[in-house]
Every structure is written in structure tokens, then in C-alpha cells.
GROMACS .gro file of C-alpha atoms in nm:
model
  310
    1UNK     CA    1   4.213   0.239   8.261
    2UNK     CA    2   3.970   0.074   8.018
    3UNK     CA    3   3.650   0.198   7.858
    4UNK     CA    4   3.457  -0.100   7.994
    5UNK     CA    5   3.554   0.004   8.347
    6UNK     CA    6   3.401   0.345   8.281
    7UNK     CA    7   3.086   0.185   8.139
    8UNK     CA    8   3.051  -0.048   8.438
    9UNK     CA    9   3.099   0.234   8.686
   10UNK     CA   10   2.857   0.473   8.514
   11UNK     CA   11   2.582   0.213   8.483
   12UNK     CA   12   2.628   0.116   8.848
   13UNK     CA   13   2.597   0.479   8.955
   14UNK     CA   14   2.292   0.530   8.730
   15UNK     CA   15   2.112   0.225   8.872
   16UNK     CA   16   2.249   0.251   9.227
   17UNK     CA   17   2.324  -0.121   9.235
   18UNK     CA   18   2.602  -0.347   9.112
   19UNK     CA   19   2.363  -0.639   9.070
   20UNK     CA   20   2.120  -0.431   8.864
   21UNK     CA   21   2.406  -0.300   8.650
   22UNK     CA   22   2.521  -0.659   8.590
   23UNK     CA   23   2.173  -0.761   8.474
   24UNK     CA   24   2.143  -0.455   8.252
   25UNK     CA   25   2.485  -0.505   8.091
   26UNK     CA   26   2.456  -0.883   8.066
   27UNK     CA   27   2.776  -0.959   8.258
   28UNK     CA   28   2.854  -1.130   8.586
   29UNK     CA   29   2.820  -0.922   8.902
   30UNK     CA   30   3.169  -1.032   9.005
   31UNK     CA   31   3.310  -0.896   8.678
   32UNK     CA   32   3.167  -0.550   8.748
   33UNK     CA   33   3.292  -0.554   9.107
   34UNK     CA   34   3.640  -0.661   8.996
   35UNK     CA   35   3.671  -0.392   8.729
   36UNK     CA   36   3.551  -0.118   8.963
   37UNK     CA   37   3.801  -0.238   9.225
   38UNK     CA   38   4.080  -0.224   8.966
   39UNK     CA   39   3.974   0.128   8.873
   40UNK     CA   40   3.973   0.237   9.238
   41UNK     CA   41   4.313   0.076   9.288
   42UNK     CA   42   4.457   0.260   8.989
   43UNK     CA   43   4.316   0.591   9.114
   44UNK     CA   44   4.405   0.515   9.478
   45UNK     CA   45   4.064   0.633   9.597
   46UNK     CA   46   3.717   0.495   9.662
   47UNK     CA   47   3.460   0.579   9.398
   48UNK     CA   48   3.158   0.397   9.547
   49UNK     CA   49   3.024   0.346   9.896
   50UNK     CA   50   2.764   0.098  10.012
   51UNK     CA   51   2.431   0.213  10.154
   52UNK     CA   52   2.129   0.033  10.292
   53UNK     CA   53   1.965   0.044   9.948
   54UNK     CA   54   2.267  -0.022   9.725
   55UNK     CA   55   2.567   0.188   9.631
   56UNK     CA   56   2.626   0.555   9.567
   57UNK     CA   57   2.925   0.755   9.448
   58UNK     CA   58   3.166   0.914   9.692
   59UNK     CA   59   3.270   1.274   9.638
   60UNK     CA   60   3.565   1.148   9.439
   61UNK     CA   61   3.326   0.923   9.249
   62UNK     CA   62   3.100   1.215   9.156
   63UNK     CA   63   3.397   1.413   9.029
   64UNK     CA   64   3.522   1.115   8.831
   65UNK     CA   65   3.180   1.030   8.681
   66UNK     CA   66   3.142   1.373   8.519
   67UNK     CA   67   3.467   1.331   8.326
   68UNK     CA   68   3.405   0.962   8.257
   69UNK     CA   69   3.075   1.045   8.086
   70UNK     CA   70   3.253   1.292   7.861
   71UNK     CA   71   3.530   1.041   7.783
   72UNK     CA   72   3.280   0.773   7.684
   73UNK     CA   73   3.089   1.017   7.468
   74UNK     CA   74   3.410   1.112   7.287
   75UNK     CA   75   3.503   0.744   7.242
   76UNK     CA   76   3.162   0.666   7.093
   77UNK     CA   77   3.185   0.966   6.861
   78UNK     CA   78   3.532   0.852   6.751
   79UNK     CA   79   3.400   0.502   6.678
   80UNK     CA   80   3.108   0.641   6.477
   81UNK     CA   81   3.343   0.869   6.284
   82UNK     CA   82   3.569   0.576   6.198
   83UNK     CA   83   3.277   0.362   6.084
   84UNK     CA   84   3.127   0.648   5.884
   85UNK     CA   85   3.453   0.704   5.699
   86UNK     CA   86   3.406   0.366   5.524
   87UNK     CA   87   3.763   0.247   5.572
   88UNK     CA   88   3.901   0.081   5.261
   89UNK     CA   89   4.227  -0.043   5.118
   90UNK     CA   90   4.451  -0.350   5.124
   91UNK     CA   91   4.618  -0.465   5.447
   92UNK     CA   92   4.892  -0.731   5.438
   93UNK     CA   93   4.905  -0.964   5.740
   94UNK     CA   94   5.168  -1.234   5.795
   95UNK     CA   95   5.106  -1.547   6.004
   96UNK     CA   96   5.314  -1.855   6.074
   97UNK     CA   97   5.144  -2.186   5.977
   98UNK     CA   98   5.041  -2.272   6.334
   99UNK     CA   99   4.900  -1.924   6.397
  100UNK     CA  100   4.724  -1.921   6.060
  101UNK     CA  101   4.549  -2.247   6.144
  102UNK     CA  102   4.371  -2.083   6.437
  103UNK     CA  103   4.363  -1.713   6.351
  104UNK     CA  104   4.368  -1.687   5.971
  105UNK     CA  105   4.005  -1.751   5.880
  106UNK     CA  106   3.879  -1.604   6.206
  107UNK     CA  107   4.048  -1.271   6.126
  108UNK     CA  108   3.925  -1.259   5.766
  109UNK     CA  109   3.572  -1.346   5.876
  110UNK     CA  110   3.574  -1.068   6.137
  111UNK     CA  111   3.715  -0.815   5.890
  112UNK     CA  112   3.450  -0.898   5.629
  113UNK     CA  113   3.179  -0.841   5.889
  114UNK     CA  114   3.313  -0.517   6.038
  115UNK     CA  115   3.520  -0.361   5.757
  116UNK     CA  116   3.391  -0.511   5.431
  117UNK     CA  117   3.580  -0.259   5.216
  118UNK     CA  118   3.920  -0.349   5.364
  119UNK     CA  119   4.076  -0.637   5.172
  120UNK     CA  120   4.311  -0.863   5.369
  121UNK     CA  121   4.616  -1.009   5.196
  122UNK     CA  122   4.716  -1.300   5.420
  123UNK     CA  123   5.069  -1.437   5.387
  124UNK     CA  124   5.159  -1.768   5.555
  125UNK     CA  125   5.530  -1.833   5.605
  126UNK     CA  126   5.791  -1.906   5.870
  127UNK     CA  127   5.830  -1.638   6.136
  128UNK     CA  128   6.182  -1.544   6.024
  129UNK     CA  129   6.072  -1.490   5.664
  130UNK     CA  130   5.775  -1.283   5.779
  131UNK     CA  131   6.010  -1.063   5.979
  132UNK     CA  132   6.219  -1.001   5.666
  133UNK     CA  133   5.904  -0.913   5.471
  134UNK     CA  134   5.797  -0.671   5.744
  135UNK     CA  135   6.137  -0.501   5.737
  136UNK     CA  136   6.109  -0.476   5.358
  137UNK     CA  137   5.765  -0.312   5.395
  138UNK     CA  138   5.604  -0.605   5.212
  139UNK     CA  139   5.375  -0.659   5.511
  140UNK     CA  140   5.184  -0.416   5.729
  141UNK     CA  141   5.187  -0.647   6.033
  142UNK     CA  142   5.271  -1.002   6.133
  143UNK     CA  143   5.241  -1.232   6.433
  144UNK     CA  144   5.601  -1.326   6.507
  145UNK     CA  145   5.788  -1.518   6.773
  146UNK     CA  146   6.085  -1.281   6.794
  147UNK     CA  147   6.044  -0.903   6.791
  148UNK     CA  148   6.409  -0.806   6.829
  149UNK     CA  149   6.499  -0.783   6.461
  150UNK     CA  150   6.271  -0.497   6.369
  151UNK     CA  151   6.412  -0.174   6.248
  152UNK     CA  152   6.119   0.044   6.342
  153UNK     CA  153   5.850  -0.192   6.456
  154UNK     CA  154   5.565  -0.146   6.695
  155UNK     CA  155   5.569  -0.467   6.903
  156UNK     CA  156   5.281  -0.582   7.122
  157UNK     CA  157   5.273  -0.912   7.317
  158UNK     CA  158   4.967  -1.121   7.229
  159UNK     CA  159   5.005  -1.451   7.413
  160UNK     CA  160   5.243  -1.727   7.517
  161UNK     CA  161   5.190  -2.075   7.376
  162UNK     CA  162   5.279  -2.367   7.600
  163UNK     CA  163   5.442  -2.659   7.419
  164UNK     CA  164   5.298  -3.008   7.385
  165UNK     CA  165   5.462  -3.341   7.318
  166UNK     CA  166   5.257  -3.488   7.030
  167UNK     CA  167   5.271  -3.848   6.916
  168UNK     CA  168   5.074  -4.090   6.701
  169UNK     CA  169   4.781  -4.258   6.871
  170UNK     CA  170   4.923  -4.592   6.751
  171UNK     CA  171   5.230  -4.554   6.973
  172UNK     CA  172   5.177  -4.763   7.284
  173UNK     CA  173   5.443  -4.619   7.514
  174UNK     CA  174   5.332  -4.354   7.768
  175UNK     CA  175   5.382  -3.984   7.696
  176UNK     CA  176   5.638  -3.827   7.931
  177UNK     CA  177   5.571  -3.469   8.037
  178UNK     CA  178   5.934  -3.375   8.116
  179UNK     CA  179   6.223  -3.318   7.878
  180UNK     CA  180   6.452  -3.530   8.094
  181UNK     CA  181   6.241  -3.834   7.999
  182UNK     CA  182   6.267  -3.773   7.622
  183UNK     CA  183   6.630  -3.874   7.586
  184UNK     CA  184   6.564  -4.186   7.376
  185UNK     CA  185   6.234  -4.088   7.211
  186UNK     CA  186   6.268  -4.025   6.834
  187UNK     CA  187   6.174  -3.665   6.756
  188UNK     CA  188   6.072  -3.483   6.440
  189UNK     CA  189   6.144  -3.112   6.485
  190UNK     CA  190   6.161  -2.793   6.279
  191UNK     CA  191   6.503  -2.690   6.148
  192UNK     CA  192   6.726  -2.440   6.325
  193UNK     CA  193   6.587  -2.162   6.103
  194UNK     CA  194   6.259  -2.188   6.292
  195UNK     CA  195   6.205  -1.981   6.608
  196UNK     CA  196   6.032  -2.274   6.778
  197UNK     CA  197   6.346  -2.487   6.738
  198UNK     CA  198   6.551  -2.227   6.924
  199UNK     CA  199   6.307  -2.246   7.216
  200UNK     CA  200   6.328  -2.628   7.216
  201UNK     CA  201   6.707  -2.638   7.191
  202UNK     CA  202   6.746  -2.392   7.477
  203UNK     CA  203   6.515  -2.600   7.696
  204UNK     CA  204   6.705  -2.924   7.620
  205UNK     CA  205   7.035  -2.750   7.687
  206UNK     CA  206   6.909  -2.619   8.021
  207UNK     CA  207   6.825  -2.969   8.143
  208UNK     CA  208   7.141  -3.120   7.987
  209UNK     CA  209   6.958  -3.363   7.759
  210UNK     CA  210   7.068  -3.456   7.406
  211UNK     CA  211   6.749  -3.519   7.207
  212UNK     CA  212   6.717  -3.807   6.959
  213UNK     CA  213   6.625  -3.609   6.647
  214UNK     CA  214   6.544  -3.838   6.353
  215UNK     CA  215   6.426  -3.567   6.110
  216UNK     CA  216   6.418  -3.189   6.074
  217UNK     CA  217   6.125  -3.051   5.876
  218UNK     CA  218   6.005  -2.694   5.829
  219UNK     CA  219   5.676  -2.788   5.661
  220UNK     CA  220   5.414  -2.824   5.934
  221UNK     CA  221   5.203  -3.049   5.711
  222UNK     CA  222   5.487  -3.292   5.638
  223UNK     CA  223   5.604  -3.287   5.999
  224UNK     CA  224   5.258  -3.375   6.132
  225UNK     CA  225   5.220  -3.649   5.865
  226UNK     CA  226   5.540  -3.805   5.997
  227UNK     CA  227   5.405  -3.788   6.353
  228UNK     CA  228   5.076  -3.951   6.251
  229UNK     CA  229   5.272  -4.236   6.088
  230UNK     CA  230   5.470  -4.279   6.412
  231UNK     CA  231   5.808  -4.192   6.262
  232UNK     CA  232   5.865  -3.977   6.568
  233UNK     CA  233   5.704  -3.747   6.821
  234UNK     CA  234   5.720  -3.369   6.795
  235UNK     CA  235   5.700  -3.063   7.017
  236UNK     CA  236   5.451  -2.801   6.905
  237UNK     CA  237   5.195  -2.561   7.052
  238UNK     CA  238   4.827  -2.662   7.053
  239UNK     CA  239   4.769  -2.449   6.742
  240UNK     CA  240   4.957  -2.712   6.538
  241UNK     CA  241   4.660  -2.946   6.596
  242UNK     CA  242   4.404  -2.700   6.457
  243UNK     CA  243   4.433  -2.827   6.098
  244UNK     CA  244   4.479  -3.193   6.182
  245UNK     CA  245   4.178  -3.404   6.076
  246UNK     CA  246   4.051  -3.630   6.354
  247UNK     CA  247   4.334  -3.519   6.582
  248UNK     CA  248   4.155  -3.658   6.888
  249UNK     CA  249   4.161  -4.012   6.746
  250UNK     CA  250   4.482  -4.009   6.542
  251UNK     CA  251   4.714  -3.828   6.783
  252UNK     CA  252   4.798  -3.817   7.152
  253UNK     CA  253   4.954  -3.524   7.334
  254UNK     CA  254   5.056  -3.399   7.675
  255UNK     CA  255   5.164  -3.056   7.793
  256UNK     CA  256   5.533  -3.039   7.882
  257UNK     CA  257   5.590  -2.905   8.229
  258UNK     CA  258   5.949  -2.779   8.204
  259UNK     CA  259   6.011  -2.414   8.281
  260UNK     CA  260   6.073  -2.196   7.976
  261UNK     CA  261   5.888  -2.423   7.735
  262UNK     CA  262   5.661  -2.162   7.585
  263UNK     CA  263   5.664  -1.954   7.271
  264UNK     CA  264   5.572  -1.585   7.276
  265UNK     CA  265   5.341  -1.454   7.004
  266UNK     CA  266   5.412  -1.089   6.925
  267UNK     CA  267   5.202  -0.863   6.706
  268UNK     CA  268   5.463  -0.670   6.510
  269UNK     CA  269   5.361  -0.388   6.280
  270UNK     CA  270   5.511  -0.092   6.107
  271UNK     CA  271   5.574   0.213   6.324
  272UNK     CA  272   5.267   0.413   6.422
  273UNK     CA  273   5.345   0.697   6.182
  274UNK     CA  274   5.357   0.456   5.886
  275UNK     CA  275   5.019   0.288   5.946
  276UNK     CA  276   4.711   0.389   5.751
  277UNK     CA  277   4.366   0.404   5.917
  278UNK     CA  278   4.285   0.069   5.754
  279UNK     CA  279   4.596  -0.091   5.907
  280UNK     CA  280   4.516   0.055   6.249
  281UNK     CA  281   4.161  -0.082   6.231
  282UNK     CA  282   4.288  -0.425   6.125
  283UNK     CA  283   4.543  -0.436   6.406
  284UNK     CA  284   4.280  -0.349   6.667
  285UNK     CA  285   4.041  -0.613   6.535
  286UNK     CA  286   4.316  -0.877   6.527
  287UNK     CA  287   4.389  -0.815   6.896
  288UNK     CA  288   4.019  -0.837   6.977
  289UNK     CA  289   3.975  -1.159   6.778
  290UNK     CA  290   4.273  -1.323   6.951
  291UNK     CA  291   4.119  -1.248   7.291
  292UNK     CA  292   3.783  -1.391   7.178
  293UNK     CA  293   3.941  -1.710   7.044
  294UNK     CA  294   4.123  -1.771   7.372
  295UNK     CA  295   3.827  -1.685   7.595
  296UNK     CA  296   3.593  -1.906   7.385
  297UNK     CA  297   3.831  -2.203   7.410
  298UNK     CA  298   3.912  -2.198   7.037
  299UNK     CA  299   4.284  -2.130   7.099
  300UNK     CA  300   4.400  -2.357   7.378
  301UNK     CA  301   4.721  -2.408   7.568
  302UNK     CA  302   4.800  -2.037   7.584
  303UNK     CA  303   4.838  -1.758   7.837
  304UNK     CA  304   4.708  -1.420   7.724
  305UNK     CA  305   4.933  -1.119   7.747
  306UNK     CA  306   4.776  -0.790   7.857
  307UNK     CA  307   4.573  -0.707   7.547
  308UNK     CA  308   4.399  -0.390   7.452
  309UNK     CA  309   4.242  -0.294   7.121
  310UNK     CA  310   4.421   0.034   7.066
   0.00000   0.00000   0.00000
């Protein structure tokens, strides 16, 4: 159950019309209908019934609305209390280079606007190193690709990144979209210390292909320089292109269609009882900003996990 579902339902009941509620809230009518249907499905009862002049609440709807109004009021009061407390402090956030290219500045910009007295300390490193820092309490949270190593972590799925085959625009041969067709193509890949390499190796093993690896590089910048100079192709998520100047003219890419070729992004943080109010606020805003980036088309080639801002 989400707060927006309560808002949509209450405004619909107040106005007696889904279309009028959509206009008033500035969202699509279909979005309101879908969220109310999800709410009814979760409650296993009808909350609205159609009439000749619009919609009106059922008896169950009337009972629900009274409590929903109180819940929204409490949520708004909680938000005002949090904002009035003038959250402050330093929050350490770890991001891998690809994630930082898309999310790093976007997160800092959002934090400066909403929580100007919280200072973000952003650390960019490989996922494995970030996990070690989180275990050592040197970070408050990190976006990682493997959440199984945590001692007492709170782990929340963010999204899955589909992998692309990326090659220099100067290469004339076509770009295959299946691993089975990459047998002879020279590849520049991260080393085995990198979580992405484990995903790639597992996929090659599953289709019984021995890749032609000409170099192993953990620096994203060096790796992409080698790709641009046509030393080899690479396999990376779309986020690896975010910092590439003139990527559309200097590189070519295609999404690989093999099953299992995706990388999970997990928001890993210290356990709930170890997080300060500033860390909790930062975590919620990070989740919100990720959703906005994906929905606005600024983080492509991904599938969102079920996100909430709690």
C-alpha cells in the first residue's frame, strides 16, 4: 500500500470523478485507475462504484477513507517534523564508476536542494572494495552488485542493468547480439575481482563459449579508451557510456539478448538501528532519485526493482 494510492483515492472520492481527480492531481486518468485497482486488489474488496454522475465510495470505501485521511495526515506531519528538524551531518555513500557516472552528481544535486545541511562524502571504487568499506563502517551505504557479503546489512534491490556489447565506431564488422557469436571477437573486460566479470564469465560458461580476451582492465576510463581505439570490444551496462564524450559518434553498441546477462544493483546500508536520521533521509532520497532517472530516460537499459522511499 502506497501513500500515492491513498491520495488518488481520497481525491477521487472528494471530487466524485476519476477524470476530475486526474486533472486536479496532474496525472493520467489511467494512472489513477490503475493505482485504485491495485489498492482494491490488495484489500480484496471494492472501494468505489460507478454511478450515472461519476463514482462514489462503497461501504467498505467509506470505512477505508476515514482511516486513510488520518494516515495521510500523520504522514504529512511526519514529513514536516523531519524537515523542521534541519537534518545535518555527514553521510558517506559508495558508488561503482558506472553507477557514479549516472547517479553521483544527480544525488548530490538533489541532496543540496532538499537537505542542504547534510554533507555527502561520495566514494567511487570497485563494488568489492565498497563492500569491504561498508563492513568496516567506513561507509553508511553503497550501491553494490553483490549483497551476500554483508555482516549486518540492510539490502534493497534498486534495478537490473542489461549488458551491452560496445565497440568503436571505426570497426566495420557488424555487432552480434548473442554470446555464441563472440567467439573470435577481441574483448577488453574487467578483471576477475570485478563483479561484472563474474556475470560475464557465468554467461559464457552457460553457452559453452571461450571468449577471446585480449586485455583485462579494472579502470573504466582506460578500458573505454581501449574500446574507442578499437583494441577490442567490451561488455558493460549503459551507465558505462554516461561519461563518454560523443559516445553516439565514437562508439557503437547493441544489447545482448542472452538470458542471465544482467547485473543487479543493490542499495546496501548499515542495519536500521545503526543509521542516523541523516542517513535515513539520504537513503530515501537516493531511491527516489534512481526512480526519477530511470523514468526520465536518464538511466537506460535497466529494469527497475520494486522501489519505495522508506
